[in-house]
Tab-separated table of N, CA and C in Angstrom:
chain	number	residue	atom	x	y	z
A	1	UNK	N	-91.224	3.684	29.118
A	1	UNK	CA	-90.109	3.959	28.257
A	1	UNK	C	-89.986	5.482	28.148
A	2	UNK	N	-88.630	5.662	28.292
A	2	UNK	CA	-88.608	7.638	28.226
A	2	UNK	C	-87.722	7.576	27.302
A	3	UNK	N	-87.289	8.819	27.271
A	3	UNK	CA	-85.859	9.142	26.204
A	3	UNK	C	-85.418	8.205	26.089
A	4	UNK	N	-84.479	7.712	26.916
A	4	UNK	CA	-82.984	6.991	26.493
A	4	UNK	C	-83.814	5.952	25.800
A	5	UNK	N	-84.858	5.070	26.525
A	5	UNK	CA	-84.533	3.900	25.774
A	5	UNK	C	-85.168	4.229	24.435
A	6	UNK	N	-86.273	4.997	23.966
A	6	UNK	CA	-86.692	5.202	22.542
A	6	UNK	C	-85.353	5.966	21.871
A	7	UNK	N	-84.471	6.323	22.364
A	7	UNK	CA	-83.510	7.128	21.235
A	7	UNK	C	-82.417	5.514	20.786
A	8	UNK	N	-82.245	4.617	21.942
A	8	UNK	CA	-81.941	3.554	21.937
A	8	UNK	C	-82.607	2.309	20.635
A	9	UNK	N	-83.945	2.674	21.090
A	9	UNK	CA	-84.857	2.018	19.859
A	9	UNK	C	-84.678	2.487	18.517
A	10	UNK	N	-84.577	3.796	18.602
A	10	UNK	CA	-84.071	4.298	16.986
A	10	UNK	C	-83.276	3.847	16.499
A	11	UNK	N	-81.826	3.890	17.353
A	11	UNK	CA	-80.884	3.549	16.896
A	11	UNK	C	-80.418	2.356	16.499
A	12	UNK	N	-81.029	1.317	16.945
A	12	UNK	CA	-80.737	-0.140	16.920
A	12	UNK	C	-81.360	-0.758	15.386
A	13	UNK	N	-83.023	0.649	15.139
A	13	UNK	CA	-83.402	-0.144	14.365
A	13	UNK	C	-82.941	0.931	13.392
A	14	UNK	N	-82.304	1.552	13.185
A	14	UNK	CA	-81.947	2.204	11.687
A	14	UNK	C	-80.169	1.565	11.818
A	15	UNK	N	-79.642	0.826	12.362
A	15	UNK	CA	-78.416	0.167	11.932
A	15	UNK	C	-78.792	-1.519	11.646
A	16	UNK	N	-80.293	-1.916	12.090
A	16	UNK	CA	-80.901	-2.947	11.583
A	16	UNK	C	-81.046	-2.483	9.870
A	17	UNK	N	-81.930	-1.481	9.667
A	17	UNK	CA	-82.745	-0.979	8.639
A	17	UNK	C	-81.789	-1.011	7.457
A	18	UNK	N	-80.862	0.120	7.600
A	18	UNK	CA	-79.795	0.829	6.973
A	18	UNK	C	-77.958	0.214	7.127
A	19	UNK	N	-77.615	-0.871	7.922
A	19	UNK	CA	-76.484	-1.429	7.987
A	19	UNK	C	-76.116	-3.011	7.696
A	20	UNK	N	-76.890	-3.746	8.508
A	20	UNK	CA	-77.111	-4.730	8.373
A	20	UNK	C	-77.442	-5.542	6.819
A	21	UNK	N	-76.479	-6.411	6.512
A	21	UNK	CA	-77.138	-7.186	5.375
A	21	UNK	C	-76.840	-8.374	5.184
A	22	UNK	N	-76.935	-9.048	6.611
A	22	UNK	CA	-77.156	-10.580	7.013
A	22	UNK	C	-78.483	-11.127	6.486
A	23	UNK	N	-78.536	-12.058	6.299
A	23	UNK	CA	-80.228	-12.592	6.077
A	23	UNK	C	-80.255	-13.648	7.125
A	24	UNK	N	-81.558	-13.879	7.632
A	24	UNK	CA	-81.857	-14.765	8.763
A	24	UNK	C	-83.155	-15.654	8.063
A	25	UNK	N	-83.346	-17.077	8.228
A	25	UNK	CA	-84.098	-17.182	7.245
A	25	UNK	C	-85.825	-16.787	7.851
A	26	UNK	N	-86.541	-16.693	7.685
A	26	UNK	CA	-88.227	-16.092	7.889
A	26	UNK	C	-88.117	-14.630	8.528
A	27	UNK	N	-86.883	-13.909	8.636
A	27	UNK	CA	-86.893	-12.529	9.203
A	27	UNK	C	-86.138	-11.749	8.161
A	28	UNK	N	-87.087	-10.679	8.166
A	28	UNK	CA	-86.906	-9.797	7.418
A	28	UNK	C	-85.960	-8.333	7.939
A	29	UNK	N	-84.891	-8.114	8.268
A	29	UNK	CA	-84.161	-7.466	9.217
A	29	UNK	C	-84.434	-5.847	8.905
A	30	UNK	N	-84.704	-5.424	7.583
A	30	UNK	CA	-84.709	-4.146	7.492
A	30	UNK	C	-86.512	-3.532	7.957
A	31	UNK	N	-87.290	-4.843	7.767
A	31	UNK	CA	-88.814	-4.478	8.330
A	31	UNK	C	-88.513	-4.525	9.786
A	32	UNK	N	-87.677	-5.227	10.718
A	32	UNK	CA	-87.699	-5.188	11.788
A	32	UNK	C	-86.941	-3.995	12.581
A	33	UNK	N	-85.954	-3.230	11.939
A	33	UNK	CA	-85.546	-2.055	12.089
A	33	UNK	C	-86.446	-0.758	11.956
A	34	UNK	N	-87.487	-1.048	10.746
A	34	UNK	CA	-88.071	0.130	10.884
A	34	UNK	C	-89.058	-0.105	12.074
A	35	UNK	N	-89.663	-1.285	12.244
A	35	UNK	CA	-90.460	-1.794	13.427
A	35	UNK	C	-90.253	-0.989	14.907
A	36	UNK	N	-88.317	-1.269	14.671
A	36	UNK	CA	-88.099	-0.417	16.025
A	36	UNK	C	-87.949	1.001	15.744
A	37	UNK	N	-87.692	1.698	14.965
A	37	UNK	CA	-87.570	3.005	14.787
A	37	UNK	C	-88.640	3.357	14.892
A	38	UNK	N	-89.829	2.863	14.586
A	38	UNK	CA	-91.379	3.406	14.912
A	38	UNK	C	-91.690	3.081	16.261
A	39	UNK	N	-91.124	2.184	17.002
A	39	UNK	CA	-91.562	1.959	17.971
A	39	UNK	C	-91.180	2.982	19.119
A	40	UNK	N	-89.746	3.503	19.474
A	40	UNK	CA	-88.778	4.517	19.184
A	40	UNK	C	-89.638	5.472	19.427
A	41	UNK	N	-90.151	6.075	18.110
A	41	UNK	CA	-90.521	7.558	18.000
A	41	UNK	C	-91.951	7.226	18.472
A	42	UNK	N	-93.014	6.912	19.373
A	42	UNK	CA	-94.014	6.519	19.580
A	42	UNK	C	-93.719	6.524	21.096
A	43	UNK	N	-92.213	5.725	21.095
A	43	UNK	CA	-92.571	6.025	22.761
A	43	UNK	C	-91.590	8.023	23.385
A	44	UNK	N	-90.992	8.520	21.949
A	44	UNK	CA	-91.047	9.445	22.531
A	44	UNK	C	-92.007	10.472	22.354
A	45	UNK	N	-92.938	10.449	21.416
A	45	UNK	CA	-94.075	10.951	21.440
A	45	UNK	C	-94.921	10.982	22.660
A	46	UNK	N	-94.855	9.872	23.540
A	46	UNK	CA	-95.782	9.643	24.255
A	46	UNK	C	-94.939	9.590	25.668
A	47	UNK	N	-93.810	10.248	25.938
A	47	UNK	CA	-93.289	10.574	26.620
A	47	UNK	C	-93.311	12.445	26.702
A	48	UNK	N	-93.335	12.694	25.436
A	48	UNK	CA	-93.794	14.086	25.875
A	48	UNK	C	-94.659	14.518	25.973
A	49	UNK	N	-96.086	14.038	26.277
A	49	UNK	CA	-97.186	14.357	26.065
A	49	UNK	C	-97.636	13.918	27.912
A	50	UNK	N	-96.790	12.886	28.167
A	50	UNK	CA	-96.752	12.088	29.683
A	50	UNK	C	-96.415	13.753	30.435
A	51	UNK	N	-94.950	13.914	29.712
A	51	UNK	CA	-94.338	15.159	30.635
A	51	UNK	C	-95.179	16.121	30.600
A	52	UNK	N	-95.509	16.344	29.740
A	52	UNK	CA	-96.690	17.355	29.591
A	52	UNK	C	-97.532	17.869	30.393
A	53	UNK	N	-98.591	16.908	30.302
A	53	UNK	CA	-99.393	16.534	31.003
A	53	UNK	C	-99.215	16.803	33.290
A	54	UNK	N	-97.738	16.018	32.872
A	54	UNK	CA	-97.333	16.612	34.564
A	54	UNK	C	-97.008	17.390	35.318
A	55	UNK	N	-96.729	18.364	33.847
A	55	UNK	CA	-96.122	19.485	34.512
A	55	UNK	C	-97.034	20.613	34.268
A	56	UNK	N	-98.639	20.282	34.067
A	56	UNK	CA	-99.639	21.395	33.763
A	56	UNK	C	-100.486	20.932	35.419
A	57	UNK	N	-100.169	19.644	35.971
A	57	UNK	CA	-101.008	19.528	36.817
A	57	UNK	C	-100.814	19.970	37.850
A	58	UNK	N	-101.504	20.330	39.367
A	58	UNK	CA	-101.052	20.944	40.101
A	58	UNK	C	-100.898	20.344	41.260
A	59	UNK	N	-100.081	21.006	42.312
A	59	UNK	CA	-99.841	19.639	43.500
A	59	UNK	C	-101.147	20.016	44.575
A	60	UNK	N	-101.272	18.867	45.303
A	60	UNK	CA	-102.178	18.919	45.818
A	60	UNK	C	-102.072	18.855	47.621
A	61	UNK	N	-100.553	19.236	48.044
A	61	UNK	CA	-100.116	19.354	48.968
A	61	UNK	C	-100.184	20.479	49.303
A	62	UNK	N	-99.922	21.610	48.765
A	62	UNK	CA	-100.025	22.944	49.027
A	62	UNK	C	-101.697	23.425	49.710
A	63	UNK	N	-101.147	24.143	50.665
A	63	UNK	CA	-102.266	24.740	51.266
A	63	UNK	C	-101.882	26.383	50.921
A	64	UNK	N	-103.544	26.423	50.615
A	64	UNK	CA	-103.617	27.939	50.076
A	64	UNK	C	-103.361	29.419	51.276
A	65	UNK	N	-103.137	30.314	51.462
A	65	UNK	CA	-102.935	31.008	52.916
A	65	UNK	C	-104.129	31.336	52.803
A	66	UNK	N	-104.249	31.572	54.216
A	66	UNK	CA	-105.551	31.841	54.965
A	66	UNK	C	-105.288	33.585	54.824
């Protein structure tokens, strides 16, 4: 999961959280919004830490000059 879909996850679950005021019966819709909004910011946390990570490493194709 990268950007789009965690900014996707935010969004779905703060118009769950914050819009929505259907009731479904055994679901709780505004716990399941924040569910995704955390889920969301977790995978972009861990998308920048991915990028991170890749762009400190070095390639291993390069040959050094003689």
């Amino acid at each position: 999961m990268y950007f789009g879909g965690s900014i996707a996850l935010i969004a779905i679950g703060a118009i769950l959280a914050f819009a929505v005021e259907d009731r479904l019966d055994g679901v709780d819709l505004t716990t399941v919004g924040y569910i995704c909004m955390a889920a969301g910011a977790l995978g972009i946390v861990l998308s920048l830490i991915v990028s991170g990570q890749r762009s400190r490493s070095t390639r291993r194709d390069e040959v050094p000059p003689r």
